[in-house]
Amino acid sequence: MAYWLIKSEPDAFSWAEQVENGVEPWTGVRNHQAKKNLAAMQVGDRAFFYHSNIGREIVGVVEVVRAAYPDPTAETGQWVCVDVRAIGPMPHPVTLATIKADPALADLALVRQSRLSVVPVSDGHWAHLCRMGGWNS
């Protein structure tokens, strides 16, 4: 199993909407590196659901339930999406400020590549962030 972090602006698509919808296609990614990350996702992988712009915090955990396929919202066939299902909310949301203040997370892709909407998370970082948020992985 691999781990990821996916970002969404909560005023466009929130954690509450993910939970309500159950399985949701993760569409609209239009960055080539983020696209490569989506294409690398496999069924069973887990991802932190991160609210960007408003809140700036990890608010939940999702599971990939369908591997990469052509994004139906794209005008051309070069973009992909995956389907994700909500697993549960982060008991104690982990803020970006808290993440940046922790030296153990200095090389986390969220910190190093802050503009990417889909980034990998190492096993060690996943475990650390889960402890910070009170998530039993």
Short mmCIF file of N, CA, C and O in Angstrom, two decimals:
data_model
loop_
_atom_site.label_atom_id
_atom_site.label_comp_id
_atom_site.label_asym_id
_atom_site.label_seq_id
_atom_site.Cartn_x
_atom_site.Cartn_y
_atom_site.Cartn_z
N MET A 1 0.85 -1.18 0.00
CA MET A 1 0.00 0.00 0.00
C MET A 1 0.89 1.24 0.00
O MET A 1 1.85 1.32 0.73
N ALA A 2 0.53 2.20 -0.83
CA ALA A 2 1.22 3.48 -0.86
C ALA A 2 0.32 4.53 -0.21
O ALA A 2 -0.89 4.34 -0.07
N TYR A 3 0.94 5.63 0.20
CA TYR A 3 0.22 6.71 0.86
C TYR A 3 0.38 8.00 0.08
O TYR A 3 1.42 8.25 -0.53
N TRP A 4 -0.66 8.84 0.17
CA TRP A 4 -0.72 10.07 -0.60
C TRP A 4 -1.37 11.16 0.22
O TRP A 4 -1.96 10.90 1.27
N LEU A 5 -1.33 12.36 -0.31
CA LEU A 5 -2.10 13.49 0.22
C LEU A 5 -2.74 14.16 -0.97
O LEU A 5 -2.06 14.44 -1.97
N ILE A 6 -4.05 14.35 -0.90
CA ILE A 6 -4.79 15.01 -1.98
C ILE A 6 -5.43 16.27 -1.41
O ILE A 6 -5.94 16.27 -0.29
N LYS A 7 -5.36 17.33 -2.19
CA LYS A 7 -5.85 18.63 -1.74
C LYS A 7 -7.15 19.01 -2.44
O LYS A 7 -7.30 18.76 -3.64
N SER A 8 -8.01 19.65 -1.67
CA SER A 8 -9.23 20.20 -2.24
C SER A 8 -9.56 21.50 -1.53
O SER A 8 -9.41 21.60 -0.31
N GLU A 9 -10.00 22.48 -2.28
CA GLU A 9 -10.47 23.72 -1.69
C GLU A 9 -11.87 23.44 -1.13
O GLU A 9 -12.77 23.07 -1.88
N PRO A 10 -12.07 23.61 0.17
CA PRO A 10 -13.35 23.22 0.76
C PRO A 10 -14.56 23.99 0.25
O PRO A 10 -15.67 23.47 0.33
N ASP A 11 -14.34 25.17 -0.32
CA ASP A 11 -15.48 25.88 -0.89
C ASP A 11 -15.85 25.34 -2.27
O ASP A 11 -16.93 25.61 -2.79
N ALA A 12 -14.95 24.53 -2.87
CA ALA A 12 -15.24 23.88 -4.15
C ALA A 12 -15.70 22.43 -3.95
O ALA A 12 -16.64 21.96 -4.58
N PHE A 13 -15.00 21.70 -3.07
CA PHE A 13 -15.36 20.32 -2.73
C PHE A 13 -14.76 20.01 -1.37
O PHE A 13 -13.55 19.97 -1.20
N SER A 14 -15.62 19.79 -0.39
CA SER A 14 -15.18 19.64 1.00
C SER A 14 -15.18 18.18 1.46
O SER A 14 -15.74 17.30 0.81
N TRP A 15 -14.57 17.98 2.61
CA TRP A 15 -14.58 16.66 3.25
C TRP A 15 -16.03 16.21 3.48
O TRP A 15 -16.36 15.05 3.23
N ALA A 16 -16.88 17.11 3.93
CA ALA A 16 -18.29 16.75 4.18
C ALA A 16 -18.95 16.24 2.90
O ALA A 16 -19.73 15.27 2.94
N GLU A 17 -18.64 16.85 1.77
CA GLU A 17 -19.20 16.39 0.49
C GLU A 17 -18.63 15.01 0.12
O GLU A 17 -19.36 14.17 -0.40
N GLN A 18 -17.34 14.80 0.38
CA GLN A 18 -16.74 13.49 0.10
C GLN A 18 -17.46 12.41 0.90
O GLN A 18 -17.82 11.37 0.38
N VAL A 19 -17.68 12.69 2.17
CA VAL A 19 -18.37 11.73 3.04
C VAL A 19 -19.79 11.47 2.54
O VAL A 19 -20.22 10.32 2.43
N GLU A 20 -20.49 12.53 2.22
CA GLU A 20 -21.87 12.41 1.74
C GLU A 20 -21.95 11.62 0.43
O GLU A 20 -22.86 10.82 0.24
N ASN A 21 -21.00 11.85 -0.46
CA ASN A 21 -21.03 11.20 -1.78
C ASN A 21 -20.54 9.76 -1.75
O ASN A 21 -20.79 9.01 -2.69
N GLY A 22 -19.83 9.37 -0.71
CA GLY A 22 -19.28 8.01 -0.65
C GLY A 22 -18.07 7.89 -1.55
O GLY A 22 -16.99 8.35 -1.21
N VAL A 23 -18.27 7.31 -2.73
CA VAL A 23 -17.18 7.19 -3.71
C VAL A 23 -17.27 8.39 -4.64
O VAL A 23 -18.34 8.74 -5.12
N GLU A 24 -16.11 9.01 -4.86
CA GLU A 24 -16.07 10.23 -5.67
C GLU A 24 -14.87 10.19 -6.61
O GLU A 24 -13.76 9.84 -6.18
N PRO A 25 -15.05 10.53 -7.89
CA PRO A 25 -13.89 10.64 -8.78
C PRO A 25 -13.07 11.88 -8.42
O PRO A 25 -13.66 12.95 -8.19
N TRP A 26 -11.76 11.73 -8.33
CA TRP A 26 -10.87 12.86 -8.02
C TRP A 26 -10.45 13.48 -9.34
O TRP A 26 -9.44 13.14 -9.92
N THR A 27 -11.28 14.40 -9.83
CA THR A 27 -11.12 14.99 -11.16
C THR A 27 -10.51 16.39 -11.06
O THR A 27 -10.40 16.96 -9.98
N GLY A 28 -10.17 16.92 -12.22
CA GLY A 28 -9.77 18.32 -12.31
C GLY A 28 -8.30 18.60 -12.10
O GLY A 28 -7.90 19.76 -12.11
N VAL A 29 -7.49 17.58 -11.92
CA VAL A 29 -6.05 17.80 -11.73
C VAL A 29 -5.44 18.15 -13.08
O VAL A 29 -5.56 17.38 -14.04
N ARG A 30 -4.77 19.29 -13.15
CA ARG A 30 -4.22 19.77 -14.41
C ARG A 30 -2.75 20.17 -14.29
O ARG A 30 -2.28 21.12 -14.89
N ASN A 31 -2.02 19.43 -13.49
CA ASN A 31 -0.58 19.62 -13.34
C ASN A 31 0.07 18.29 -13.70
O ASN A 31 -0.39 17.24 -13.25
N HIS A 32 1.14 18.33 -14.50
CA HIS A 32 1.73 17.08 -14.99
C HIS A 32 2.31 16.21 -13.88
O HIS A 32 2.16 14.98 -13.92
N GLN A 33 2.97 16.80 -12.88
CA GLN A 33 3.52 15.99 -11.80
C GLN A 33 2.39 15.39 -10.96
O GLN A 33 2.44 14.22 -10.58
N ALA A 34 1.36 16.17 -10.68
CA ALA A 34 0.21 15.64 -9.93
C ALA A 34 -0.47 14.53 -10.73
O ALA A 34 -0.93 13.53 -10.16
N LYS A 35 -0.52 14.69 -12.05
CA LYS A 35 -1.09 13.65 -12.92
C LYS A 35 -0.30 12.36 -12.78
O LYS A 35 -0.87 11.27 -12.68
N LYS A 36 1.03 12.45 -12.78
CA LYS A 36 1.87 11.26 -12.61
C LYS A 36 1.60 10.60 -11.27
O LYS A 36 1.57 9.37 -11.17
N ASN A 37 1.40 11.41 -10.25
CA ASN A 37 1.09 10.84 -8.93
C ASN A 37 -0.26 10.13 -8.95
O ASN A 37 -0.39 9.03 -8.40
N LEU A 38 -1.26 10.73 -9.58
CA LEU A 38 -2.56 10.05 -9.71
C LEU A 38 -2.41 8.73 -10.46
O LEU A 38 -2.99 7.71 -10.06
N ALA A 39 -1.64 8.75 -11.54
CA ALA A 39 -1.46 7.54 -12.35
C ALA A 39 -0.76 6.44 -11.58
O ALA A 39 -0.93 5.25 -11.87
N ALA A 40 0.02 6.81 -10.57
CA ALA A 40 0.75 5.81 -9.75
C ALA A 40 -0.11 5.20 -8.66
O ALA A 40 0.26 4.18 -8.07
N MET A 41 -1.26 5.78 -8.39
CA MET A 41 -2.13 5.28 -7.32
C MET A 41 -2.73 3.93 -7.70
O MET A 41 -3.11 3.72 -8.85
N GLN A 42 -2.83 3.06 -6.71
CA GLN A 42 -3.41 1.74 -6.90
C GLN A 42 -4.59 1.54 -5.96
O GLN A 42 -4.67 2.18 -4.91
N VAL A 43 -5.49 0.65 -6.34
CA VAL A 43 -6.62 0.32 -5.47
C VAL A 43 -6.07 -0.14 -4.12
O VAL A 43 -5.15 -0.95 -4.06
N GLY A 44 -6.63 0.41 -3.06
CA GLY A 44 -6.19 0.07 -1.70
C GLY A 44 -5.24 1.09 -1.10
O GLY A 44 -5.04 1.10 0.12
N ASP A 45 -4.63 1.93 -1.93
CA ASP A 45 -3.79 3.01 -1.40
C ASP A 45 -4.67 3.94 -0.56
O ASP A 45 -5.87 4.07 -0.80
N ARG A 46 -4.03 4.60 0.40
CA ARG A 46 -4.75 5.56 1.24
C ARG A 46 -4.19 6.95 1.03
O ARG A 46 -3.02 7.12 0.68
N ALA A 47 -5.03 7.94 1.28
CA ALA A 47 -4.61 9.34 1.13
C ALA A 47 -5.22 10.19 2.23
O ALA A 47 -6.35 9.96 2.65
N PHE A 48 -4.44 11.16 2.67
CA PHE A 48 -4.99 12.20 3.53
C PHE A 48 -5.80 13.14 2.66
O PHE A 48 -5.38 13.49 1.55
N PHE A 49 -6.95 13.55 3.15
CA PHE A 49 -7.79 14.55 2.48
C PHE A 49 -7.46 15.86 3.16
O PHE A 49 -7.69 16.05 4.36
N TYR A 50 -6.92 16.79 2.37
CA TYR A 50 -6.40 18.05 2.90
C TYR A 50 -7.23 19.22 2.36
O TYR A 50 -7.42 19.33 1.15
N HIS A 51 -7.70 20.08 3.26
CA HIS A 51 -8.40 21.30 2.86
C HIS A 51 -7.35 22.36 2.60
O HIS A 51 -6.61 22.76 3.50
N SER A 52 -7.27 22.83 1.36
CA SER A 52 -6.33 23.88 1.00
C SER A 52 -7.04 25.23 1.00
O SER A 52 -8.27 25.29 1.00
N ASN A 53 -6.27 26.28 1.01
CA ASN A 53 -6.75 27.67 0.98
C ASN A 53 -7.54 28.04 2.23
O ASN A 53 -7.18 28.96 2.93
N ILE A 54 -8.62 27.34 2.50
CA ILE A 54 -9.43 27.62 3.70
C ILE A 54 -9.21 26.46 4.67
O ILE A 54 -9.50 25.32 4.36
N GLY A 55 -8.68 26.76 5.83
CA GLY A 55 -8.43 25.73 6.82
C GLY A 55 -7.00 25.23 6.80
O GLY A 55 -6.33 25.17 7.81
N ARG A 56 -6.53 24.85 5.62
CA ARG A 56 -5.16 24.33 5.45
C ARG A 56 -4.84 23.28 6.51
O ARG A 56 -3.95 23.45 7.34
N GLU A 57 -5.56 22.16 6.39
CA GLU A 57 -5.37 21.09 7.37
C GLU A 57 -5.82 19.75 6.80
O GLU A 57 -6.65 19.69 5.90
N ILE A 58 -5.22 18.69 7.35
CA ILE A 58 -5.64 17.33 7.02
C ILE A 58 -6.90 17.06 7.82
O ILE A 58 -6.89 17.14 9.05
N VAL A 59 -7.99 16.74 7.11
CA VAL A 59 -9.28 16.59 7.78
C VAL A 59 -9.84 15.18 7.72
O VAL A 59 -10.80 14.87 8.42
N GLY A 60 -9.25 14.30 6.87
CA GLY A 60 -9.79 12.96 6.76
C GLY A 60 -8.86 12.03 6.01
O GLY A 60 -7.79 12.44 5.55
N VAL A 61 -9.31 10.79 5.90
CA VAL A 61 -8.55 9.76 5.18
C VAL A 61 -9.49 9.10 4.17
O VAL A 61 -10.65 8.79 4.49
N VAL A 62 -8.98 8.93 2.95
CA VAL A 62 -9.72 8.25 1.89
C VAL A 62 -8.92 7.06 1.39
O VAL A 62 -7.71 6.96 1.62
N GLU A 63 -9.62 6.16 0.69
CA GLU A 63 -8.98 5.00 0.07
C GLU A 63 -9.25 5.03 -1.43
O GLU A 63 -10.37 5.36 -1.85
N VAL A 64 -8.24 4.70 -2.21
CA VAL A 64 -8.41 4.61 -3.65
C VAL A 64 -9.19 3.33 -3.95
O VAL A 64 -8.80 2.24 -3.53
N VAL A 65 -10.32 3.47 -4.65
CA VAL A 65 -11.15 2.31 -4.98
C VAL A 65 -11.19 2.03 -6.48
O VAL A 65 -11.74 1.02 -6.91
N ARG A 66 -10.61 2.93 -7.29
CA ARG A 66 -10.47 2.69 -8.72
C ARG A 66 -9.20 3.40 -9.17
O ARG A 66 -9.02 4.60 -8.93
N ALA A 67 -8.33 2.65 -9.83
CA ALA A 67 -7.07 3.21 -10.30
C ALA A 67 -7.31 4.19 -11.44
O ALA A 67 -8.43 4.34 -11.94
N ALA A 68 -6.26 4.85 -11.87
CA ALA A 68 -6.34 5.94 -12.84
C ALA A 68 -7.08 5.55 -14.12
O ALA A 68 -6.88 4.46 -14.67
N TYR A 69 -7.91 6.47 -14.57
CA TYR A 69 -8.64 6.34 -15.83
C TYR A 69 -8.82 7.75 -16.40
O TYR A 69 -8.61 8.74 -15.67
N PRO A 70 -9.20 7.89 -17.66
CA PRO A 70 -9.32 9.22 -18.26
C PRO A 70 -10.30 10.12 -17.49
O PRO A 70 -11.42 9.69 -17.16
N ASP A 71 -9.87 11.32 -17.19
CA ASP A 71 -10.69 12.28 -16.46
C ASP A 71 -11.84 12.76 -17.37
O ASP A 71 -11.60 13.40 -18.38
N PRO A 72 -13.09 12.47 -16.99
CA PRO A 72 -14.21 12.85 -17.85
C PRO A 72 -14.43 14.37 -17.91
O PRO A 72 -15.17 14.85 -18.78
N THR A 73 -13.80 15.14 -17.01
CA THR A 73 -13.97 16.59 -17.03
C THR A 73 -12.92 17.28 -17.91
O THR A 73 -12.99 18.50 -18.11
N ALA A 74 -11.97 16.52 -18.44
CA ALA A 74 -10.90 17.09 -19.26
C ALA A 74 -11.36 17.27 -20.70
O ALA A 74 -12.08 16.43 -21.24
N GLU A 75 -10.91 18.35 -21.32
CA GLU A 75 -11.24 18.59 -22.73
C GLU A 75 -10.44 17.68 -23.65
O GLU A 75 -10.86 17.41 -24.77
N THR A 76 -9.26 17.24 -23.18
CA THR A 76 -8.45 16.31 -23.96
C THR A 76 -8.24 15.06 -23.13
O THR A 76 -8.46 15.07 -21.92
N GLY A 77 -7.79 14.00 -23.75
CA GLY A 77 -7.62 12.74 -23.06
C GLY A 77 -6.33 12.60 -22.29
O GLY A 77 -6.01 11.52 -21.82
N GLN A 78 -5.58 13.67 -22.11
CA GLN A 78 -4.27 13.55 -21.47
C GLN A 78 -4.32 13.53 -19.95
O GLN A 78 -3.31 13.28 -19.30
N TRP A 79 -5.47 13.82 -19.34
CA TRP A 79 -5.56 13.91 -17.89
C TRP A 79 -6.27 12.68 -17.32
O TRP A 79 -7.10 12.07 -17.98
N VAL A 80 -5.95 12.35 -16.07
CA VAL A 80 -6.53 11.17 -15.42
C VAL A 80 -7.15 11.55 -14.08
O VAL A 80 -6.88 12.61 -13.53
N CYS A 81 -7.95 10.62 -13.57
CA CYS A 81 -8.51 10.75 -12.23
C CYS A 81 -8.54 9.37 -11.60
O CYS A 81 -8.30 8.36 -12.27
N VAL A 82 -8.77 9.32 -10.31
CA VAL A 82 -8.99 8.08 -9.58
C VAL A 82 -10.28 8.24 -8.79
O VAL A 82 -10.73 9.36 -8.56
N ASP A 83 -10.87 7.14 -8.37
CA ASP A 83 -12.03 7.20 -7.49
C ASP A 83 -11.56 6.94 -6.06
O ASP A 83 -10.76 6.02 -5.83
N VAL A 84 -12.07 7.76 -5.12
CA VAL A 84 -11.72 7.59 -3.71
C VAL A 84 -12.97 7.48 -2.87
O VAL A 84 -14.03 8.01 -3.22
N ARG A 85 -12.83 6.78 -1.76
CA ARG A 85 -13.94 6.58 -0.81
C ARG A 85 -13.48 7.05 0.56
O ARG A 85 -12.37 6.75 0.99
N ALA A 86 -14.33 7.79 1.25
CA ALA A 86 -14.02 8.26 2.59
C ALA A 86 -13.90 7.07 3.54
O ALA A 86 -14.76 6.21 3.57
N ILE A 87 -12.81 7.06 4.31
CA ILE A 87 -12.61 6.06 5.36
C ILE A 87 -13.06 6.63 6.70
O ILE A 87 -13.74 5.98 7.46
N GLY A 88 -12.65 7.86 6.97
CA GLY A 88 -13.07 8.51 8.21
C GLY A 88 -12.40 9.85 8.41
O GLY A 88 -11.40 10.16 7.76
N PRO A 89 -12.96 10.65 9.32
CA PRO A 89 -12.39 11.96 9.60
C PRO A 89 -11.13 11.83 10.46
O PRO A 89 -10.98 10.88 11.23
N MET A 90 -10.24 12.79 10.33
CA MET A 90 -9.08 12.87 11.20
C MET A 90 -9.60 13.34 12.56
O MET A 90 -10.21 14.42 12.64
N PRO A 91 -9.41 12.56 13.63
CA PRO A 91 -9.95 12.96 14.94
C PRO A 91 -9.53 14.36 15.38
O PRO A 91 -10.32 15.10 15.95
N HIS A 92 -8.27 14.70 15.11
CA HIS A 92 -7.74 16.02 15.43
C HIS A 92 -7.08 16.55 14.16
O HIS A 92 -5.94 16.16 13.87
N PRO A 93 -7.78 17.38 13.37
CA PRO A 93 -7.19 17.86 12.12
C PRO A 93 -5.77 18.40 12.33
O PRO A 93 -5.49 19.06 13.34
N VAL A 94 -4.89 18.09 11.38
CA VAL A 94 -3.49 18.49 11.47
C VAL A 94 -3.28 19.68 10.54
O VAL A 94 -3.41 19.54 9.32
N THR A 95 -2.97 20.83 11.11
CA THR A 95 -2.84 22.06 10.33
C THR A 95 -1.49 22.14 9.62
O THR A 95 -0.50 21.54 10.05
N LEU A 96 -1.47 22.92 8.57
CA LEU A 96 -0.23 23.16 7.85
C LEU A 96 0.80 23.81 8.76
O LEU A 96 1.98 23.47 8.72
N ALA A 97 0.37 24.72 9.61
CA ALA A 97 1.29 25.39 10.54
C ALA A 97 1.96 24.37 11.46
O ALA A 97 3.17 24.43 11.71
N THR A 98 1.18 23.41 11.96
CA THR A 98 1.72 22.37 12.83
C THR A 98 2.70 21.49 12.06
O THR A 98 3.76 21.12 12.58
N ILE A 99 2.36 21.17 10.83
CA ILE A 99 3.24 20.35 9.99
C ILE A 99 4.56 21.06 9.74
O ILE A 99 5.64 20.49 9.91
N LYS A 100 4.50 22.34 9.37
CA LYS A 100 5.71 23.11 9.09
C LYS A 100 6.58 23.30 10.33
O LYS A 100 7.80 23.44 10.22
N ALA A 101 5.97 23.31 11.50
CA ALA A 101 6.71 23.51 12.75
C ALA A 101 7.42 22.25 13.22
O ALA A 101 8.25 22.31 14.12
N ASP A 102 7.11 21.10 12.63
CA ASP A 102 7.68 19.82 13.05
C ASP A 102 8.88 19.47 12.18
O ASP A 102 8.72 19.18 11.00
N PRO A 103 10.10 19.49 12.74
CA PRO A 103 11.30 19.18 11.94
C PRO A 103 11.26 17.80 11.29
O PRO A 103 11.86 17.60 10.23
N ALA A 104 10.54 16.86 11.88
CA ALA A 104 10.45 15.51 11.31
C ALA A 104 9.69 15.51 9.98
O ALA A 104 9.78 14.54 9.23
N LEU A 105 8.97 16.59 9.68
CA LEU A 105 8.18 16.66 8.46
C LEU A 105 8.74 17.66 7.45
O LEU A 105 8.08 17.99 6.46
N ALA A 106 9.97 18.11 7.67
CA ALA A 106 10.58 19.14 6.81
C ALA A 106 10.66 18.72 5.35
O ALA A 106 10.56 19.55 4.45
N ASP A 107 10.84 17.42 5.10
CA ASP A 107 10.95 16.97 3.71
C ASP A 107 9.66 16.35 3.17
O ASP A 107 9.64 15.72 2.12
N LEU A 108 8.54 16.55 3.88
CA LEU A 108 7.23 16.13 3.39
C LEU A 108 6.91 16.89 2.11
O LEU A 108 7.12 18.11 2.04
N ALA A 109 6.41 16.21 1.10
CA ALA A 109 6.12 16.86 -0.19
C ALA A 109 5.15 18.02 -0.04
O ALA A 109 5.24 19.00 -0.77
N LEU A 110 4.22 17.95 0.90
CA LEU A 110 3.29 19.06 1.13
C LEU A 110 4.05 20.34 1.45
O LEU A 110 3.64 21.44 1.06
N VAL A 111 5.16 20.21 2.15
CA VAL A 111 5.98 21.36 2.52
C VAL A 111 6.91 21.75 1.37
O VAL A 111 7.03 22.92 1.03
N ARG A 112 7.56 20.78 0.77
CA ARG A 112 8.54 21.03 -0.29
C ARG A 112 7.91 21.43 -1.63
O ARG A 112 8.49 22.20 -2.38
N GLN A 113 6.77 20.85 -1.96
CA GLN A 113 6.10 21.10 -3.24
C GLN A 113 4.67 21.57 -2.97
O GLN A 113 3.71 20.92 -3.36
N SER A 114 4.57 22.70 -2.33
CA SER A 114 3.29 23.14 -1.79
C SER A 114 2.21 23.41 -2.84
O SER A 114 1.03 23.42 -2.52
N ARG A 115 2.59 23.59 -4.09
CA ARG A 115 1.59 23.90 -5.12
C ARG A 115 0.95 22.64 -5.73
O ARG A 115 -0.07 22.73 -6.40
N LEU A 116 1.56 21.48 -5.49
CA LEU A 116 1.00 20.25 -6.07
C LEU A 116 -0.24 19.81 -5.31
O LEU A 116 -0.27 19.81 -4.08
N SER A 117 -1.26 19.38 -6.04
CA SER A 117 -2.52 18.97 -5.42
C SER A 117 -2.57 17.50 -5.06
O SER A 117 -3.47 17.07 -4.34
N VAL A 118 -1.63 16.72 -5.56
CA VAL A 118 -1.54 15.29 -5.26
C VAL A 118 -0.07 14.97 -5.02
O VAL A 118 0.74 15.14 -5.93
N VAL A 119 0.27 14.54 -3.79
CA VAL A 119 1.67 14.27 -3.47
C VAL A 119 1.81 12.95 -2.72
O VAL A 119 0.91 12.55 -1.99
N PRO A 120 2.94 12.27 -2.92
CA PRO A 120 3.18 11.05 -2.16
C PRO A 120 3.53 11.37 -0.71
O PRO A 120 4.04 12.45 -0.40
N VAL A 121 3.25 10.41 0.17
CA VAL A 121 3.59 10.51 1.59
C VAL A 121 4.33 9.23 1.95
O VAL A 121 3.82 8.13 1.70
N SER A 122 5.51 9.36 2.52
CA SER A 122 6.28 8.17 2.90
C SER A 122 5.60 7.43 4.05
O SER A 122 4.77 8.01 4.78
N ASP A 123 5.96 6.17 4.22
CA ASP A 123 5.40 5.38 5.33
C ASP A 123 5.66 6.07 6.67
O ASP A 123 4.77 6.13 7.52
N GLY A 124 6.88 6.57 6.85
CA GLY A 124 7.24 7.23 8.10
C GLY A 124 6.44 8.50 8.35
O GLY A 124 5.97 8.74 9.47
N HIS A 125 6.30 9.31 7.30
CA HIS A 125 5.50 10.53 7.44
C HIS A 125 4.03 10.19 7.69
O HIS A 125 3.36 10.87 8.47
N TRP A 126 3.53 9.16 7.02
CA TRP A 126 2.13 8.75 7.23
C TRP A 126 1.91 8.40 8.69
O TRP A 126 0.97 8.89 9.32
N ALA A 127 2.77 7.57 9.23
CA ALA A 127 2.63 7.14 10.63
C ALA A 127 2.72 8.34 11.57
O ALA A 127 1.94 8.46 12.53
N HIS A 128 3.65 9.25 11.29
CA HIS A 128 3.84 10.43 12.13
C HIS A 128 2.60 11.33 12.10
O HIS A 128 2.11 11.77 13.15
N LEU A 129 2.07 11.58 10.90
CA LEU A 129 0.89 12.43 10.76
C LEU A 129 -0.34 11.77 11.38
O LEU A 129 -1.18 12.46 11.98
N CYS A 130 -0.43 10.45 11.26
CA CYS A 130 -1.55 9.74 11.89
C CYS A 130 -1.50 9.90 13.41
O CYS A 130 -2.53 10.16 14.05
N ARG A 131 -0.30 9.78 13.99
CA ARG A 131 -0.16 9.99 15.45
C ARG A 131 -0.55 11.42 15.82
O ARG A 131 -1.26 11.63 16.81
N MET A 132 -0.11 12.38 15.04
CA MET A 132 -0.43 13.78 15.33
C MET A 132 -1.94 14.02 15.31
O MET A 132 -2.45 14.80 16.13
N GLY A 133 -2.62 13.38 14.40
CA GLY A 133 -4.07 13.59 14.25
C GLY A 133 -4.93 12.62 15.03
O GLY A 133 -6.16 12.69 14.97
N GLY A 134 -4.31 11.68 15.75
CA GLY A 134 -5.08 10.72 16.53
C GLY A 134 -5.74 9.64 15.69
O GLY A 134 -6.70 9.01 16.11
N TRP A 135 -5.20 9.39 14.47
CA TRP A 135 -5.76 8.38 13.57
C TRP A 135 -5.08 7.04 13.84
O TRP A 135 -3.86 6.95 13.84
N ASN A 136 -5.87 5.99 14.03
CA ASN A 136 -5.33 4.64 14.18
C ASN A 136 -5.31 3.97 12.83
O ASN A 136 -6.33 3.51 12.35
N SER A 137 -4.12 3.97 12.18
CA SER A 137 -4.03 3.46 10.80
C SER A 137 -3.99 1.97 10.71
O SER A 137 -3.67 1.21 11.49
#
